[in-house]
Coordinates of C-alpha atoms in Angstrom, one line a residue:
X1 CA 149.3 78.3 122.0
X2 CA 147.8 76.6 118.9
X3 CA 145.6 73.6 120.8
X4 CA 144.2 72.5 123.5
X5 CA 142.2 69.5 124.9
X6 CA 139.0 68.4 122.8
X7 CA 140.2 70.2 120.1
X8 CA 139.4 73.7 120.6
X9 CA 141.6 77.2 120.1
X10 CA 141.5 79.3 122.9
X11 CA 141.2 83.0 121.2
X12 CA 138.9 81.3 119.0
X13 CA 136.6 79.9 122.1
X14 CA 136.7 83.2 123.7
X15 CA 135.7 85.0 120.0
X16 CA 132.7 82.7 120.5
X17 CA 132.3 83.7 124.0
X18 CA 132.4 86.9 123.6
X19 CA 130.0 87.0 120.1
X20 CA 127.7 85.5 122.2
X21 CA 127.8 88.0 124.8
X22 CA 127.0 90.7 121.8
X23 CA 123.8 88.2 120.9
X24 CA 122.6 88.1 124.1
X25 CA 123.0 92.0 124.9
X26 CA 121.5 93.3 121.3
X27 CA 118.6 90.6 121.0
X28 CA 117.1 91.8 123.5
X29 CA 117.3 95.8 122.0
X30 CA 113.7 95.0 120.3
X31 CA 112.3 92.8 123.1
X32 CA 113.7 96.2 125.5
X33 CA 111.5 98.5 123.0
X34 CA 107.8 95.8 123.0
X35 CA 108.3 95.4 126.8
X36 CA 108.6 98.9 127.7
X37 CA 106.0 100.2 125.9
X38 CA 103.7 97.4 126.8
X39 CA 104.6 97.5 130.6
X40 CA 104.3 101.8 130.7
X41 CA 101.8 102.2 128.0
X42 CA 98.7 101.1 129.8
X43 CA 97.6 99.5 127.5
X44 CA 96.3 96.2 125.8
X45 CA 99.3 94.4 124.3
X46 CA 97.5 94.5 121.1
X47 CA 97.0 98.5 121.3
X48 CA 100.9 98.9 122.4
X49 CA 102.0 96.9 119.5
X50 CA 100.3 99.3 117.4
X51 CA 102.0 102.7 118.8
X52 CA 105.5 102.9 120.1
X53 CA 106.3 106.0 122.5
X54 CA 109.4 108.1 120.2
X55 CA 110.9 108.5 123.7
X56 CA 111.1 104.1 124.3
X57 CA 112.3 104.3 120.4
X58 CA 114.5 107.0 120.6
X59 CA 116.6 105.2 123.8
X60 CA 116.8 102.1 122.2
X61 CA 118.6 103.9 119.4
X62 CA 120.8 105.4 121.6
X63 CA 121.2 102.2 123.6
X64 CA 122.2 100.6 120.0
X65 CA 125.0 103.2 120.1
X66 CA 126.5 103.0 122.9
X67 CA 126.5 99.2 122.0
X68 CA 128.3 99.9 119.4
X69 CA 131.0 102.3 121.3
X70 CA 131.4 99.0 123.5
X71 CA 132.2 96.3 121.5
X72 CA 134.4 97.7 118.7
X73 CA 136.9 94.9 119.0
X74 CA 137.8 92.7 116.1
X75 CA 136.3 90.0 117.9
X76 CA 133.1 91.6 118.6
X77 CA 132.3 94.1 116.0
X78 CA 131.2 91.7 113.3
X79 CA 129.2 90.0 115.5
X80 CA 127.4 93.0 117.0
X81 CA 126.7 94.2 113.2
X82 CA 124.6 91.5 112.1
X83 CA 122.9 90.9 115.1
X84 CA 122.1 94.3 115.5
X85 CA 121.1 94.2 112.0
X86 CA 119.0 90.9 112.4
X87 CA 117.0 92.8 115.6
X88 CA 116.2 96.1 113.9
X89 CA 115.0 94.5 110.6
X90 CA 112.6 92.5 113.4
X91 CA 111.6 95.4 114.5
X92 CA 110.9 97.0 111.6
X93 CA 108.9 94.1 110.2
X94 CA 106.6 94.0 113.5
X95 CA 106.1 97.7 113.3
X96 CA 105.2 98.1 109.7
X97 CA 102.8 94.3 110.1
X98 CA 101.3 97.1 112.7
X99 CA 100.8 99.9 110.3
X100 CA 102.0 99.2 106.8
X101 CA 102.6 102.8 105.8
X102 CA 105.3 103.3 108.5
X103 CA 107.7 102.0 105.3
X104 CA 107.1 104.7 103.6
X105 CA 107.2 107.6 106.3
X106 CA 110.3 106.1 107.4
X107 CA 111.6 106.5 104.2
X108 CA 111.9 103.3 102.5
X109 CA 110.3 104.7 98.8
X110 CA 111.2 104.6 95.6
X111 CA 108.8 107.4 94.2
X112 CA 111.6 110.3 94.8
X113 CA 114.7 108.5 93.9
X114 CA 115.5 111.4 91.5
X115 CA 115.0 114.2 93.8
X116 CA 116.4 112.5 96.8
X117 CA 119.5 111.4 95.4
X118 CA 121.1 114.8 93.8
X119 CA 122.4 116.2 96.9
X120 CA 123.9 112.7 98.3
X121 CA 125.3 112.5 94.9
X122 CA 127.0 115.4 94.5
X123 CA 128.4 115.1 98.3
X124 CA 129.9 111.0 97.4
X125 CA 131.5 112.3 94.4
X126 CA 133.5 115.4 96.0
X127 CA 134.2 113.1 99.1
X128 CA 135.6 110.1 97.3
X129 CA 137.8 112.6 95.4
X130 CA 139.4 114.3 98.5
X131 CA 139.7 110.6 100.2
X132 CA 141.1 109.2 96.6
X133 CA 143.4 112.0 97.2
X134 CA 144.1 111.6 100.7
X135 CA 144.7 107.9 100.4
X136 CA 147.3 108.2 97.6
X137 CA 149.6 111.1 99.1
X138 CA 149.6 108.9 102.2
X139 CA 150.5 105.9 100.5
X140 CA 147.7 104.3 101.9
X141 CA 146.3 101.0 99.4
X142 CA 143.6 102.1 97.3
X143 CA 142.1 98.8 96.4
X144 CA 142.2 95.2 97.9
X145 CA 140.6 91.9 97.0
X146 CA 137.7 92.7 99.7
X147 CA 136.4 96.1 98.4
X148 CA 134.0 94.0 96.2
X149 CA 132.0 92.4 99.1
X150 CA 132.0 95.7 101.2
X151 CA 130.7 97.5 98.2
X152 CA 128.0 94.9 98.5
X153 CA 127.3 94.0 102.4
X154 CA 128.1 98.0 103.7
X155 CA 125.2 99.7 102.5
X156 CA 123.0 96.9 103.9
X157 CA 124.3 98.1 107.3
X158 CA 124.3 102.1 106.1
X159 CA 120.9 101.8 105.5
X160 CA 120.1 100.6 108.8
X161 CA 122.1 103.2 110.3
X162 CA 120.1 106.1 108.3
X163 CA 117.3 104.6 109.4
X164 CA 118.2 104.3 113.3
X165 CA 119.6 108.2 112.9
X166 CA 117.0 109.5 111.0
X167 CA 113.6 107.8 111.0
X168 CA 114.0 106.8 115.1
X169 CA 116.5 109.6 115.6
X170 CA 115.9 112.8 114.1
X171 CA 111.9 112.0 113.4
X172 CA 111.6 111.2 116.9
X173 CA 113.5 114.2 118.6
X174 CA 111.6 116.5 116.4
X175 CA 108.2 114.9 117.8
X176 CA 109.5 115.1 121.2
X177 CA 110.9 118.9 121.1
X178 CA 108.6 120.3 118.5
X179 CA 109.5 123.7 119.7
X180 CA 113.1 123.0 118.8
X181 CA 114.3 124.7 115.4
X182 CA 115.2 122.5 112.3
X183 CA 119.0 123.5 112.5
X184 CA 118.9 122.9 115.8
X185 CA 117.7 119.0 115.6
X186 CA 120.1 119.1 112.3
X187 CA 123.2 119.8 114.8
X188 CA 121.8 117.4 117.8
X189 CA 121.2 114.6 115.0
X190 CA 124.9 115.2 113.4
X191 CA 126.4 115.1 117.2
X192 CA 124.8 111.9 118.1
X193 CA 125.8 110.0 114.8
X194 CA 129.7 111.8 115.3
X195 CA 129.7 110.2 119.0
X196 CA 128.8 106.7 118.4
X197 CA 132.2 106.5 116.3
X198 CA 133.6 107.4 119.1
X199 CA 137.0 107.1 120.2
X200 CA 138.3 107.5 116.1
X201 CA 138.6 111.2 115.9
X202 CA 139.0 111.2 112.1
X203 CA 135.9 109.3 111.6
X204 CA 134.1 111.1 114.1
X205 CA 134.6 114.6 112.1
X206 CA 133.4 112.4 109.0
X207 CA 130.2 111.3 110.1
X208 CA 129.6 114.5 111.8
X209 CA 129.9 116.3 108.4
X210 CA 128.0 113.4 106.8
X211 CA 125.0 113.9 109.1
X212 CA 125.2 117.7 108.5
X213 CA 124.7 116.8 105.0
X214 CA 122.2 113.8 105.2
X215 CA 119.8 114.9 107.5
X216 CA 118.3 118.0 106.1
X217 CA 118.2 115.9 102.6
X218 CA 116.3 113.4 104.6
X219 CA 113.8 115.7 106.3
X220 CA 113.2 117.1 103.1
X221 CA 112.9 114.1 100.8
X222 CA 112.4 111.2 103.4
X223 CA 114.0 108.6 101.4
X224 CA 116.5 106.3 103.2
X225 CA 117.7 104.0 100.0
X226 CA 120.4 106.9 98.9
X227 CA 121.8 107.8 102.5
X228 CA 122.2 104.1 103.0
X229 CA 124.0 103.1 100.1
X230 CA 126.7 106.3 100.1
X231 CA 127.1 105.6 103.8
X232 CA 128.1 102.4 103.2
X233 CA 130.5 103.3 99.9
X234 CA 132.0 106.2 101.8
X235 CA 132.2 104.4 104.9
X236 CA 134.3 101.1 103.0
X237 CA 136.8 103.9 101.5
X238 CA 137.1 106.1 104.3
X239 CA 138.5 103.6 106.3
X240 CA 141.1 102.1 103.1
X241 CA 141.9 105.8 102.0
X242 CA 142.0 107.9 105.2
X243 CA 142.3 105.7 108.0
X244 CA 144.5 103.1 106.3
X245 CA 142.5 99.9 107.8
X246 CA 140.9 97.4 105.5
X247 CA 137.6 97.3 107.1
X248 CA 137.2 93.9 106.2
X249 CA 139.2 92.7 109.1
X250 CA 138.2 95.2 111.6
X251 CA 134.9 93.5 111.4
X252 CA 135.8 89.8 110.4
X253 CA 139.2 89.7 110.7
X254 CA 139.3 87.5 114.2
X255 CA 137.3 84.9 112.8
X256 CA 139.2 84.3 109.1
X257 CA 142.5 84.0 111.4
X258 CA 140.8 81.0 113.3
X259 CA 139.6 79.0 110.1

């Protein structure tokens, strides 16, 4: 059935509807943080905007992770990524405006790039080699026309994911549970990062291992740039070479089919 009265295509209408639902839910993640803090902090709105409880931030990160699990369909994943990015970038801008030092504290820095890139680069090269061999022997495509735009776009989402996992996840776990050892924090952070990618077993395993490598790097160097960059590239090629799936189609295929 290709057409309906008024020139509307029903699947496209449903896609737009689901995307709208994602927008309504995810856009309120940041509002959730602000409103809860202002209501329960017992402070004025101006004071509340200068400090956000680690528990509230961690809760908002968990909520975003749950939404990521829920909106995995091709008609909603791309919209979720876009709107989650807008929501959290807005939150970053709001917080940094109140406390400019947070930009560096969270890991958006360039003064230690050489040191912070060293171990992640080794992990990246080894992982790419292993995935390429896997893809070759599995008969998966090693290249397609979507890789270039994905390698440009996915690292942006990768930096944001690492910000959520590391700066708002791991650091807030340390604040909330100061007596918990670093190894336990690393293991917990890696497990949470893995669970966000449920129900894809191989992807959960890969992100768990990635968390075990990247979280100690972040705690040592406090720099998000190499982690986000390699997160994006590794994710792109993992889908194509290991899973045999085109991540572009997974995220945007529902929209390209209804042009």
